[in-house]
């Protein structure tokens, strides 16, 4: 039984392939300007990793079931069903960590907090509304302004002893605030620590609406940022678990749901 | 194309011949051209079920109301504008019935339905309101920007008089003050007891009724002088009854929807009727009852035949606030497989179904208005929604709340908590001004709504297994 989960997010497209219940391939590619191409590329790379790729293969014929998720979920032509990323993240996280009861997911354009029951079903959720604050995009904008690779932000933040206070919750205003702090000569690590703290604080405030229950799992691309993880732990006063590959959690959940479709 | 458009909105050939020059003139003034008509036709096909006679009749009345509104000054009528929220139609119906020469309307609602829902061209009106004293966030909701912007843009003639209340929306009087400053429009302000403590129960102190009734009597007197008419108590009661009849039919429709499975009609279609009878003018008062009866008859027939706009057994939700300017939002919610038997703002709570002990027109109107619950304390608002969810036995509550509406945003999360805790059903709270499509989009709301639908389906399934 070969199934796939394809998660087309705002920044990246992810695919996970399950063969008889086991993960055999997974891939992440930038979404770029074409959702369909990104979904196909991620699936192709995952198939290559699984050693199942053949030129000219028809995904619809190859897979027994495919579920798409993420912002582009309704545009994946070879998916048989579309499910929201909130449900997929819950399934994926519960599969890897059955003790997970709260998920904090920070992606490229949104952030979510999800409450799970013991079966991995969503019991409550909250999602950022219209604002980029508290998302990966916020970090991208700030990394760009400071001319620091996005992957380095977390590590640099941990070296700060005196994080700056970024009080604006709006990405645009926070950027102005940071530019002013930079003009005042604040060290780069303090600026970056202030930025990750601002993201963590924003998300924690939002997530308090549903409450935190152990175990708390952090998923999405921003979970790779160790600075945000630490700042979140300080905010909520709990340990946070980051899975080995937090970015593919939605795709994994979609693949698990695809498998469940076949009974 | 023009005739085709009118036909799709229920106009007969003879009516088109008779009305088209006026409609044409009104569209010209409003800046509606062939491209707009083409878009409107597409939207009507996409969002409204014109196989229903009630829907076609409602669309027709809305276009006629829009035409009457735009041309009211040219046609030499005295124009009186009343507030959209809360609409005080019992008073307005009295005004509307006073004389054919007096045109009484709530322009922002007409513009929302016609320029917003049908034509998707209300944003220039809102922007005009924003540029002339009601910047984003200040207006509480975009209805106020539309009220001002319609006049600024010349779509709505400058009225002779506005009547304003403030017992729910305290921004409308401020908007009307602005209209006075900018255009010299005379305003009659209908005051009310706004001193409800936040946890005051839904029962209302008699002093509030007495005070409000006295205010209504004063406004009637001022209106009589301004319009040059005399309104007897009997005439006022007739007006109140004329307003109430279609509302009673609407309540019967809600009773049908409460029991129906599958849901036989989209709330998008019912929304056309709701505002037609809730915020009426002369045409709606005359024809509203017949249209409501047609809706009721068609819904009954659909229920009997088992017809549904969502699948049988679908989770049911109560919805607040009401129909959005973008009908796609409600359609999207229904397409995710959620039945919406009730939009909470329309529901009449039990404490309003009790016959008033008061006897005069003014006292009865006052009594019914201040007993509204949603018009008063925060506790009243919470109680209102809780009772509504309970009565309709819904599986969830979708609360699309206005972020800048003072009475609503203040209580939104308290309502969510109370319903989740006391009724044990999930609440999805979404933020957005339903009157302003710039503040929300179907795409941005979809992920949350689809997840909510999935959550409700899982719960329903689990309950069925137990």
XYZ file of C-alpha atoms in Angstrom:
729
model
C 0.000 0.000 0.000
C 1.585 3.243 -1.180
C 0.169 6.543 -0.020
C 1.343 10.138 0.023
C 0.691 13.317 1.946
C 1.472 16.587 0.205
C 1.565 19.828 2.183
C 1.774 22.946 0.021
C 2.463 25.816 2.390
C 3.090 29.503 1.791
C 6.867 29.109 1.809
C 7.573 25.426 1.161
C 5.927 22.330 -0.267
C 6.464 19.058 1.565
C 5.721 15.445 0.665
C 5.835 12.273 2.749
C 5.411 8.803 1.295
C 4.303 5.816 3.331
C 4.690 2.260 2.145
C 2.748 -0.252 4.204
C 2.695 2.143 7.134
C 6.363 3.102 7.152
C 7.937 6.338 5.998
C 9.954 5.617 2.870
C 10.513 9.110 1.538
C 10.085 12.760 2.366
C 11.076 16.010 0.722
C 10.849 19.770 1.077
C 11.007 22.259 -1.804
C 10.281 26.005 -2.020
C 6.688 26.661 -3.114
C 7.704 29.412 -5.510
C 5.059 30.816 -7.799
C 3.414 27.557 -8.905
C 1.580 25.402 -6.427
C 1.122 22.466 -8.810
C 4.790 22.379 -9.801
C 5.877 22.616 -6.163
C 3.573 19.740 -5.176
C 4.846 17.620 -8.057
C 8.493 18.410 -7.320
C 8.182 17.584 -3.629
C 6.455 14.297 -4.465
C 9.013 13.447 -7.132
C 11.917 14.067 -4.725
C 10.253 11.978 -2.023
C 9.730 9.172 -4.534
C 13.376 9.411 -5.574
C 14.391 9.108 -1.941
C 12.189 6.045 -1.652
C 13.708 4.594 -4.799
C 10.294 4.539 -6.452
C 10.696 7.278 -9.023
C 10.282 6.434 -12.693
C 10.259 9.021 -15.473
C 6.760 9.727 -16.732
C 5.056 8.064 -13.768
C 1.430 9.048 -13.214
C 0.975 9.881 -9.516
C -2.689 9.007 -9.641
C -1.871 5.520 -10.851
C 1.155 5.029 -8.633
C -0.418 5.927 -5.299
C -3.306 4.140 -3.673
C -4.322 7.388 -2.029
C -3.022 10.951 -1.798
C -4.171 13.658 0.588
C -3.156 17.261 0.151
C -2.967 19.887 2.858
C -1.672 23.425 3.439
C -2.727 26.614 1.673
C -2.463 24.981 -1.728
C -4.434 21.885 -0.736
C -7.273 22.476 -3.161
C -4.906 22.907 -6.099
C -2.987 19.614 -6.037
C -4.302 17.778 -9.102
C -3.229 14.273 -8.075
C -4.704 14.450 -4.553
C -7.896 12.508 -3.932
C -8.849 14.568 -0.901
C -7.884 17.864 0.757
C -7.648 18.188 4.546
C -6.614 21.268 6.521
C -3.093 21.478 7.883
C -4.447 21.836 11.419
C -5.878 18.325 11.326
C -2.832 16.950 9.504
C -0.348 18.451 11.973
C -2.322 16.909 14.805
C -2.250 13.473 13.153
C 1.433 13.704 12.310
C 2.519 14.879 15.741
C 0.374 12.277 17.499
C 1.849 9.513 15.338
C 5.402 10.426 16.323
C 4.603 11.469 19.896
C 1.410 9.844 21.194
C 1.728 11.871 24.399
C 1.394 15.156 22.490
C -1.574 17.210 23.696
C -0.654 20.683 22.457
C 0.950 21.603 19.172
C 2.432 24.955 18.365
C 2.878 25.216 14.637
C 4.629 28.213 13.150
C 4.818 28.239 9.390
C 5.733 30.716 6.703
C 2.594 32.771 6.831
C 0.651 31.680 9.861
C 0.895 30.271 13.321
C -1.464 27.914 15.078
C -1.961 26.307 18.435
C -3.782 22.992 18.428
C -5.206 21.021 21.313
C -5.366 17.241 20.838
C -7.212 14.418 22.522
C -5.570 11.108 23.318
C -6.424 9.776 19.832
C -4.791 12.660 18.026
C -8.069 14.334 17.127
C -8.250 18.121 17.231
C -10.295 19.265 20.209
C -9.618 22.999 19.898
C -7.437 25.303 17.871
C -6.525 28.904 17.368
C -4.842 30.515 14.410
C -3.373 33.935 13.750
C -5.789 36.152 11.936
C -4.487 38.567 9.369
C -1.132 39.602 10.690
C 2.341 38.315 9.801
C 3.659 38.899 13.324
C 4.422 35.599 15.017
C 5.126 33.803 11.745
C 8.088 32.687 9.709
C 7.582 35.652 7.408
C 8.287 38.004 10.313
C 11.615 36.268 10.911
C 12.413 36.326 7.194
C 11.812 40.077 6.995
C 13.988 40.724 10.037
C 16.763 38.389 8.835
C 16.745 40.234 5.533
C 17.030 43.645 7.229
C 19.940 42.443 9.374
C 21.550 40.612 6.466
C 21.724 37.365 8.434
C 20.878 33.932 6.927
C 17.523 32.832 8.337
C 19.027 29.526 9.500
C 21.490 31.408 11.708
C 18.942 33.492 13.624
C 18.311 30.942 16.375
C 21.964 30.224 17.084
C 22.850 33.914 17.196
C 19.887 34.677 19.489
C 21.187 32.187 22.056
C 24.435 34.123 22.378
C 22.665 37.236 23.668
C 22.716 38.166 27.335
C 20.465 41.179 26.977
C 17.699 40.735 24.382
C 16.263 43.976 23.033
C 12.633 44.773 23.721
C 10.601 44.753 20.485
C 7.228 45.996 21.631
C 5.382 46.320 18.313
C 3.272 43.347 17.376
C 3.119 44.424 13.743
C 5.865 43.226 11.373
C 6.182 46.598 9.697
C 6.335 48.588 12.932
C 8.637 46.027 14.531
C 10.957 46.416 11.568
C 11.048 50.204 12.116
C 11.644 49.622 15.814
C 14.513 47.283 15.073
C 16.040 49.704 12.575
C 15.992 52.381 15.320
C 17.586 50.003 17.840
C 20.251 49.147 15.295
C 20.902 52.864 14.798
C 21.377 53.132 18.565
C 24.203 50.623 18.209
C 22.598 47.621 19.881
C 24.569 44.431 19.200
C 23.251 42.137 16.493
C 22.727 39.200 18.870
C 20.580 41.351 21.183
C 18.496 42.537 18.256
C 17.981 38.983 17.019
C 17.192 37.709 20.503
C 14.595 40.481 20.767
C 13.077 39.406 17.480
C 12.720 35.732 18.406
C 11.346 36.735 21.795
C 8.741 38.894 20.047
C 7.648 35.938 17.894
C 7.484 33.633 20.909
C 5.543 36.141 22.951
C 3.027 36.775 20.174
C 2.396 33.074 19.623
C 2.206 32.311 23.350
C -0.426 35.001 23.865
C -2.487 33.573 21.022
C -2.057 29.973 22.205
C -3.140 30.789 25.754
C -6.646 31.002 24.298
C -6.742 27.202 24.174
C -4.323 26.552 27.035
C -1.151 24.461 27.213
C -1.277 20.784 28.138
C 1.751 18.513 28.232
C 3.371 17.318 26.042
C 3.813 20.454 23.997
C 5.155 19.825 20.506
C 6.569 22.493 18.218
C 6.132 21.952 14.457
C 6.500 23.921 11.233
C 9.574 25.473 9.678
C 10.128 27.906 12.551
C 10.497 24.980 14.971
C 13.974 24.565 13.493
C 14.885 27.884 15.067
C 16.369 26.984 18.455
C 16.115 30.569 19.603
C 12.327 30.648 19.140
C 12.014 27.256 20.866
C 13.919 28.497 23.906
C 12.001 31.768 24.023
C 8.706 29.857 23.788
C 9.731 27.565 26.633
C 10.466 30.600 28.765
C 7.150 32.174 27.829
C 5.003 29.155 28.682
C 7.250 27.738 31.421
C 7.149 24.236 29.953
C 9.494 22.010 27.998
C 8.782 21.865 24.308
C 9.505 18.864 22.093
C 10.647 19.458 18.535
C 10.372 16.376 16.300
C 13.345 15.407 14.147
C 11.698 16.863 11.037
C 9.132 19.417 12.235
C 8.527 20.864 8.799
C 7.025 17.709 7.301
C 4.570 17.079 10.139
C 1.581 18.223 8.084
C 2.576 16.079 5.122
C 3.109 13.114 7.432
C -0.334 13.632 8.949
C -1.836 13.835 5.469
C -0.102 10.585 4.509
C -1.403 8.889 7.671
C -4.920 10.072 6.881
C -4.483 8.770 3.331
C -3.542 5.410 4.778
C -6.581 5.486 7.049
C -8.805 6.146 4.020
C -7.860 2.695 2.734
C -8.900 1.087 5.990
C -27.660 42.098 -21.209
C -29.420 44.751 -19.173
C -32.841 43.132 -19.620
C -31.335 39.730 -19.002
C -29.914 40.984 -15.733
C -33.264 42.384 -14.647
C -34.983 39.165 -15.671
C -32.598 37.169 -13.521
C -33.672 39.456 -10.675
C -37.319 38.614 -11.167
C -38.489 41.498 -13.364
C -41.261 40.704 -15.832
C -41.056 42.095 -19.379
C -43.708 44.717 -18.636
C -41.890 45.831 -15.478
C -38.631 46.126 -17.377
C -40.315 48.326 -19.962
C -41.833 50.457 -17.232
C -38.853 50.678 -14.860
C -35.764 50.424 -17.052
C -35.304 54.155 -17.682
C -35.336 54.870 -13.927
C -33.042 51.945 -13.148
C -30.774 53.015 -15.967
C -30.610 56.537 -14.549
C -29.893 55.234 -11.031
C -27.144 52.932 -12.312
C -25.655 55.826 -14.256
C -25.544 57.997 -11.113
C -24.045 55.126 -9.120
C -21.424 54.525 -11.795
C -22.635 51.039 -12.658
C -21.784 50.134 -16.254
C -21.978 47.061 -18.516
C -18.966 45.402 -16.872
C -20.578 45.782 -13.460
C -23.836 44.311 -14.715
C -21.950 41.386 -16.204
C -20.219 40.800 -12.867
C -23.509 41.107 -10.999
C -25.093 38.506 -13.257
C -22.213 36.165 -12.571
C -22.506 36.743 -8.828
C -26.255 36.168 -8.809
C -25.771 32.871 -10.637
C -22.974 31.884 -8.268
C -24.380 32.920 -4.905
C -28.176 33.142 -5.081
C -30.673 30.451 -5.847
C -32.918 32.204 -8.343
C -34.983 29.069 -8.851
C -36.748 30.278 -5.712
C -39.499 32.784 -6.384
C -38.833 34.428 -3.007
C -35.204 35.064 -3.970
C -36.135 36.588 -7.332
C -38.775 38.774 -5.717
C -36.326 39.928 -3.053
C -33.650 40.788 -5.611
C -36.221 42.768 -7.552
C -37.310 44.753 -4.513
C -33.705 45.486 -3.595
C -33.026 46.884 -7.072
C -36.211 48.942 -6.886
C -35.267 50.246 -3.458
C -31.840 51.174 -4.735
C -33.394 53.024 -7.669
C -35.857 54.845 -5.407
C -33.045 55.799 -3.062
C -30.738 57.174 -5.732
C -33.538 59.088 -7.481
C -35.462 60.236 -4.412
C -34.265 63.833 -4.619
C -34.700 64.077 -8.392
C -38.220 62.794 -7.970
C -39.004 65.483 -5.421
C -39.414 63.334 -2.328
C -38.570 64.299 1.194
C -35.793 61.969 2.398
C -35.544 60.653 5.920
C -32.745 58.300 6.857
C -32.952 55.942 9.802
C -30.256 53.895 11.507
C -29.227 50.497 10.284
C -28.104 49.065 13.579
C -30.119 48.520 15.482
C -32.784 49.181 12.933
C -35.749 50.771 14.624
C -38.238 49.683 12.005
C -41.316 49.969 14.134
C -40.736 53.665 14.273
C -39.567 53.790 10.715
C -42.517 51.861 9.370
C -44.685 54.491 10.966
C -42.662 57.136 9.187
C -42.686 55.224 5.936
C -46.438 54.843 6.035
C -47.019 58.450 6.890
C -46.946 59.778 3.374
C -45.978 58.676 -0.137
C -44.034 61.912 -0.506
C -41.755 61.017 2.353
C -39.071 58.517 1.416
C -37.692 56.766 4.443
C -34.751 54.457 4.016
C -31.633 53.004 5.581
C -29.190 53.697 2.728
C -26.248 51.726 4.044
C -28.236 48.492 4.018
C -29.520 49.102 0.498
C -26.001 49.852 -0.679
C -24.620 46.832 1.111
C -27.070 44.479 -0.588
C -27.023 46.076 -4.042
C -23.542 47.572 -4.388
C -21.957 45.010 -2.049
C -23.586 41.612 -2.338
C -24.865 41.919 -5.895
C -22.345 44.190 -7.652
C -19.238 43.847 -5.467
C -18.623 47.572 -5.926
C -19.107 49.083 -2.491
C -15.442 49.709 -1.690
C -15.291 53.150 -3.400
C -18.242 54.185 -1.192
C -16.465 52.968 1.958
C -13.267 54.701 0.898
C -15.181 57.950 0.401
C -16.523 57.600 3.949
C -12.999 56.985 5.203
C -11.683 60.063 3.442
C -14.376 62.296 4.895
C -14.069 61.728 8.597
C -14.476 58.018 9.358
C -11.042 56.438 8.917
C -10.637 52.658 9.269
C -11.239 51.505 12.825
C -13.078 54.621 13.875
C -16.415 53.752 12.354
C -17.050 50.642 14.481
C -18.274 48.920 11.346
C -18.323 49.800 7.683
C -22.051 50.529 7.735
C -21.175 53.960 9.071
C -18.644 54.543 6.328
C -21.272 53.493 3.796
C -23.838 55.847 5.374
C -21.473 58.767 4.917
C -19.650 57.578 1.785
C -22.864 57.069 -0.207
C -23.678 60.740 0.213
C -20.108 61.858 -0.473
C -20.097 59.855 -3.708
C -23.453 61.283 -4.739
C -25.079 57.832 -4.868
C -27.382 58.756 -2.000
C -28.990 62.196 -2.069
C -28.384 64.421 0.940
C -31.292 63.610 3.258
C -33.601 66.159 4.812
C -33.394 64.496 8.167
C -31.778 61.596 9.973
C -33.224 59.718 12.927
C -30.619 58.104 15.129
C -30.552 55.860 18.135
C -27.540 54.873 20.162
C -28.580 52.015 22.370
C -26.381 49.520 20.611
C -24.235 51.351 18.098
C -23.045 54.625 19.532
C -21.215 55.446 16.328
C -24.292 56.107 14.160
C -25.136 59.314 16.066
C -21.539 60.423 15.603
C -21.808 59.678 11.891
C -24.998 61.703 11.737
C -23.301 64.535 13.584
C -20.720 64.461 10.831
C -23.496 64.556 8.229
C -24.834 67.632 9.982
C -21.407 69.270 9.967
C -20.693 68.453 6.329
C -24.132 68.831 4.770
C -26.291 70.548 7.377
C -28.566 67.518 7.694
C -31.005 67.845 10.572
C -30.721 65.016 13.060
C -33.303 63.769 15.524
C -31.662 61.779 18.260
C -33.605 59.067 19.999
C -32.043 58.654 23.416
C -32.234 55.602 25.613
C -31.072 54.381 29.009
C -27.526 53.281 28.306
C -26.758 52.646 31.940
C -27.037 48.853 32.017
C -24.330 47.326 34.191
C -22.290 44.731 32.371
C -23.812 41.857 34.317
C -27.368 43.165 34.359
C -29.784 40.368 33.512
C -32.026 40.410 30.487
C -35.002 41.648 32.484
C -35.437 45.350 32.040
C -36.288 47.939 34.633
C -39.618 49.707 33.902
C -37.846 53.070 34.128
C -35.915 52.185 30.956
C -39.152 51.503 29.093
C -40.757 54.703 30.361
C -37.767 56.787 29.406
C -37.438 55.273 25.948
C -41.192 55.536 25.326
C -41.081 59.224 26.188
C -38.247 59.622 23.725
C -40.226 57.830 21.015
C -43.185 60.141 21.619
C -40.887 63.146 21.287
C -39.413 61.856 18.035
C -42.874 61.190 16.624
C -43.838 64.758 17.414
C -40.710 66.154 15.811
C -41.299 63.981 12.799
C -44.906 65.110 12.470
C -43.779 68.719 12.427
C -40.973 68.102 9.937
C -43.023 65.975 7.541
C -46.224 67.950 7.921
C -48.296 64.915 8.841
C -50.342 63.808 11.805
C -49.953 60.298 13.128
C -52.788 58.957 15.223
C -52.277 56.138 17.715
C -54.344 53.914 15.440
C -52.122 54.717 12.453
C -49.038 53.964 14.487
C -50.402 50.611 15.566
C -51.240 49.778 11.950
C -47.655 50.578 11.009
C -46.322 48.404 13.781
C -48.546 45.537 12.690
C -47.509 45.973 9.055
C -43.903 45.691 10.115
C -44.520 42.704 12.369
C -46.490 40.462 9.970
C -43.589 39.407 7.706
C -41.367 39.096 10.773
C -43.809 36.541 12.199
C -43.598 34.592 8.940
C -39.820 34.759 9.213
C -40.065 33.284 12.703
C -42.190 30.466 11.264
C -39.461 29.860 8.692
C -36.950 29.639 11.528
C -39.131 27.097 13.274
C -39.129 25.023 10.086
C -35.347 25.288 9.797
C -34.962 24.229 13.404
C -36.542 20.872 12.644
C -35.367 20.427 9.057
C -32.725 17.906 8.087
C -31.227 18.442 5.553
C -31.150 22.214 5.633
C -33.461 23.221 2.781
C -32.187 26.711 1.973
C -28.960 28.653 2.111
C -28.734 31.458 4.630
C -27.353 33.580 1.788
C -30.784 33.446 0.149
C -32.617 34.024 3.410
C -30.414 37.019 4.107
C -32.036 38.833 1.193
C -35.384 38.479 2.903
C -34.128 39.237 6.381
C -32.924 42.741 5.680
C -35.833 43.392 3.369
C -38.310 43.018 6.189
C -36.097 43.961 9.097
C -35.111 47.314 7.628
C -38.073 48.129 5.421
C -39.279 51.109 3.428
C -42.604 51.551 1.655
C -42.145 48.868 -1.017
C -40.896 46.274 1.443
C -43.723 47.042 3.845
C -46.241 46.544 1.058
C -44.737 43.440 -0.506
C -42.692 41.948 2.332
C -45.488 39.773 3.631
C -46.192 38.183 0.247
C -42.471 37.552 -0.340
C -42.058 36.056 3.142
C -45.030 33.780 2.502
C -43.488 32.649 -0.780
C -40.222 31.834 0.974
C -42.135 29.891 3.645
C -44.125 27.959 1.042
C -41.025 27.098 -1.004
C -39.030 26.037 2.046
C -41.895 23.850 3.223
C -42.069 22.183 -0.206
C -38.327 21.551 -0.139
C -38.508 20.013 3.314
C -41.336 17.735 2.204
C -39.344 16.620 -0.832
C -36.166 16.062 1.227
C -34.182 18.659 -0.723
C -31.092 20.009 1.038
C -28.326 22.523 0.418
C -26.081 20.470 2.709
C -26.053 16.719 3.347
C -28.591 15.143 5.680
C -27.146 14.733 9.166
C -24.637 17.549 8.676
C -23.455 19.275 11.863
C -25.567 22.324 12.651
C -24.141 25.658 13.687
C -25.548 28.958 14.847
C -23.925 31.915 13.140
C -23.235 35.400 14.329
C -23.366 38.168 13.171
C -25.315 38.036 9.959
C -24.939 37.760 6.225
C -21.631 39.117 5.018
C -21.251 41.577 2.171
C -19.367 38.816 0.381
C -21.964 36.046 0.063
C -19.083 33.695 -0.707
C -18.260 33.457 3.007
C -21.532 31.867 4.012
C -21.582 29.729 0.883
C -18.081 28.504 1.750
C -19.203 27.559 5.262
C -22.168 25.641 3.862
C -19.908 23.993 1.282
C -17.693 22.633 4.046
C -20.771 20.663 5.079
C -22.100 22.798 7.912
C -25.811 23.518 8.138
C -26.721 27.005 9.377
C -30.313 26.858 10.597
C -30.022 30.162 12.413
C -28.105 33.392 12.212
C -28.254 34.372 15.840
C -28.883 38.045 15.319
C -32.213 37.213 13.660
C -33.441 34.926 16.371
C -36.157 36.162 18.704
C -35.347 35.145 22.290
C -38.081 33.767 24.570
C -38.193 36.946 26.608
C -39.236 38.854 23.487
C -42.019 36.427 22.679
C -43.921 37.421 25.790
C -46.763 39.788 25.055
C -46.002 43.262 26.274
C -47.998 44.461 29.255
C -47.833 47.994 27.956
C -50.627 49.405 25.899
C -49.509 52.398 23.853
C -47.498 52.253 20.643
C -44.527 54.072 22.136
C -44.404 51.917 25.265
C -44.721 48.663 23.350
C -41.964 49.589 20.928
C -39.782 50.703 23.825
C -40.500 47.573 25.816
C -39.679 45.251 22.939
C -36.549 47.134 21.989
C -34.936 47.382 25.391
C -35.868 43.781 26.187
C -33.830 42.710 23.172
C -30.965 41.439 25.315
C -28.371 41.932 22.635
C -29.109 45.642 22.813
C -28.201 45.880 26.458
C -25.753 44.406 28.943
C -22.869 42.063 28.255
C -24.617 39.429 30.304
C -27.676 39.975 28.117
C -25.561 39.398 25.006
C -24.042 36.201 26.412
C -27.448 34.922 27.519
C -28.898 35.713 24.114
C -26.379 33.566 22.254
C -26.487 30.739 24.773
C -30.262 30.475 24.541
C -30.136 30.613 20.763
C -27.630 27.743 20.558
C -29.684 25.751 23.026
C -32.995 26.267 21.290
C -31.608 25.220 17.904
C -29.673 22.351 19.460
C -26.636 23.205 17.386
C -23.332 21.354 17.351
C -21.237 24.518 17.255
C -21.266 28.277 17.080
C -19.456 30.386 14.526
C -18.882 33.845 15.891
C -17.691 36.241 13.212
C -17.259 39.306 15.329
C -16.522 42.909 14.474
C -13.140 43.871 15.851
C -14.008 47.550 16.130
C -17.633 47.302 17.240
C -17.532 48.313 20.880
C -20.460 46.226 22.214
C -19.525 43.137 20.196
C -15.737 42.971 20.441
C -15.915 43.473 24.182
C -18.081 40.416 24.728
C -16.835 38.151 21.921
C -14.430 35.993 23.894
C -16.748 35.942 26.909
C -19.481 34.552 24.663
C -17.048 31.932 23.355
C -16.014 30.872 26.832
C -19.556 30.784 28.176
C -20.904 28.659 25.336
C -17.964 26.256 25.366
C -18.089 25.850 29.122
C -21.802 25.865 29.821
C -23.151 24.219 26.674
C -20.104 22.088 25.896
C -20.060 22.905 22.198
C -17.116 24.312 20.229
C -17.089 27.951 19.197
C -15.069 29.277 16.313
C -14.421 32.970 16.840
C -13.381 34.783 13.682
C -12.535 38.428 13.438
C -13.814 40.633 10.640
C -16.235 43.371 9.740
C -18.930 41.535 7.802
C -19.825 44.792 6.058
C -16.363 45.307 4.688
C -14.930 42.698 2.324
C -11.509 44.285 2.711
C -11.279 42.934 6.245
C -11.789 39.245 5.449
C -11.609 36.838 2.577
C -13.039 33.445 1.886
C -9.538 32.064 1.323
C -8.179 33.402 4.616
C -11.111 31.963 6.575
C -11.266 28.605 4.801
C -8.627 26.726 6.809
C -10.274 27.570 10.119
C -13.781 26.840 8.895
C -12.809 23.504 7.301
C -11.029 22.457 10.495
C -14.013 23.515 12.568
C -16.323 21.507 10.294
C -14.071 18.462 10.633
C -13.990 18.888 14.407
C -17.790 19.023 14.580
C -18.168 16.021 12.294
C -15.785 13.963 14.473
C -17.682 14.929 17.627
C -21.000 14.075 16.034
C -19.650 10.713 14.920
C -18.312 9.973 18.389
C -21.632 10.896 19.984
C -23.484 8.647 17.548
C -21.222 5.719 18.478
C -21.830 6.183 22.193
